[in-house]
Amino acid sequence: MVEMGDVMGTFVGHDHDNDYCGTLHDIRLCFGRVTGYNTYGNLPRGARVIRLEEGRHSFDTWQRLEDGGILR
C-alpha cells in the first residue's frame, strides 16, 4: 500500500470490541465497531461511516452509534 502511493486508508471490522483508527506511513488504519448481536465486550453497537469527496484525495470517518450518537 505504501509503494502504491495512492492508498489513503484501510477499513476492517467484525463483532469485536475494537473501534480505533491509527496512522502508519500516512495511511489511516481503521477498525469498525461492534455491529451485531451476541458479541463480546462492552461497546455499544454502531458502525463506522466513511465519507469520500469527489475530486479530493481525502476522507472523513466517524462512528454512528445505535442510539444515534456520533463519535469522532
Tab-separated table of C-alpha atoms in Angstrom:
chain	number	residue	atom	x	y	z
A	1	MET	CA	0.000	0.000	0.000
A	2	VAL	CA	2.836	2.388	0.773
A	3	GLU	CA	4.568	1.622	-2.530
A	4	MET	CA	1.356	2.283	-4.491
A	5	GLY	CA	1.303	5.808	-3.098
A	6	ASP	CA	-2.444	6.344	-3.528
A	7	VAL	CA	-3.883	4.403	-0.592
A	8	MET	CA	-5.473	6.749	1.957
A	9	GLY	CA	-6.848	4.191	4.380
A	10	THR	CA	-7.921	0.670	5.125
A	11	PHE	CA	-11.084	-0.289	6.973
A	12	VAL	CA	-11.831	-3.591	8.657
A	13	GLY	CA	-14.473	-4.725	11.063
A	14	HIS	CA	-16.020	-7.606	12.864
A	15	ASP	CA	-18.032	-8.092	16.022
A	16	HIS	CA	-15.120	-7.341	18.313
A	17	ASP	CA	-14.646	-4.720	20.980
A	18	ASN	CA	-12.412	-2.500	18.809
A	19	ASP	CA	-13.177	0.808	17.132
A	20	TYR	CA	-9.944	2.709	16.721
A	21	CYS	CA	-8.085	4.496	13.923
A	22	GLY	CA	-4.359	4.982	13.724
A	23	THR	CA	-1.951	6.237	11.088
A	24	LEU	CA	1.129	4.443	9.795
A	25	HIS	CA	3.178	5.692	6.839
A	26	ASP	CA	0.456	8.303	6.134
A	27	ILE	CA	-2.211	5.594	5.751
A	28	ARG	CA	-5.181	5.577	8.140
A	29	LEU	CA	-5.774	2.109	9.572
A	30	CYS	CA	-9.317	1.973	10.944
A	31	PHE	CA	-11.286	-0.705	12.700
A	32	GLY	CA	-15.064	-0.769	12.726
A	33	ARG	CA	-17.239	-1.213	15.751
A	34	VAL	CA	-19.400	-3.934	17.234
A	35	THR	CA	-22.314	-4.176	14.792
A	36	GLY	CA	-24.043	-7.442	15.582
A	37	TYR	CA	-25.693	-9.226	18.472
A	38	ASN	CA	-24.229	-11.913	20.745
A	39	THR	CA	-20.749	-10.391	20.678
A	40	TYR	CA	-18.230	-9.945	23.438
A	41	GLY	CA	-17.105	-6.699	25.018
A	42	ASN	CA	-18.904	-3.643	26.335
A	43	LEU	CA	-19.018	-1.206	23.423
A	44	PRO	CA	-22.495	-0.183	22.279
A	45	ARG	CA	-23.373	-1.255	18.731
A	46	GLY	CA	-22.645	1.158	15.936
A	47	ALA	CA	-20.918	1.487	12.577
A	48	ARG	CA	-18.003	3.375	11.085
A	49	VAL	CA	-19.053	5.896	8.457
A	50	ILE	CA	-16.583	6.861	5.716
A	51	ARG	CA	-17.187	9.955	3.599
A	52	LEU	CA	-15.173	10.402	0.408
A	53	GLU	CA	-15.244	13.656	-1.516
A	54	GLU	CA	-15.122	13.502	-5.286
A	55	GLY	CA	-12.031	15.143	-6.737
A	56	ARG	CA	-10.163	15.220	-3.418
A	57	HIS	CA	-7.556	12.841	-2.078
A	58	SER	CA	-9.019	12.783	1.431
A	59	PHE	CA	-11.782	11.293	3.524
A	60	ASP	CA	-13.517	11.772	6.838
A	61	THR	CA	-14.563	8.961	9.165
A	62	TRP	CA	-16.591	8.728	12.349
A	63	GLN	CA	-18.780	6.279	14.201
A	64	ARG	CA	-22.566	6.384	14.378
A	65	LEU	CA	-23.928	4.592	17.425
A	66	GLU	CA	-27.127	2.586	17.583
A	67	ASP	CA	-28.722	5.291	19.764
A	68	GLY	CA	-27.941	7.953	17.128
A	69	GLY	CA	-24.872	9.342	18.888
A	70	ILE	CA	-21.716	10.239	16.975
A	71	LEU	CA	-18.114	9.552	17.960
A	72	ARG	CA	-15.429	11.490	16.113
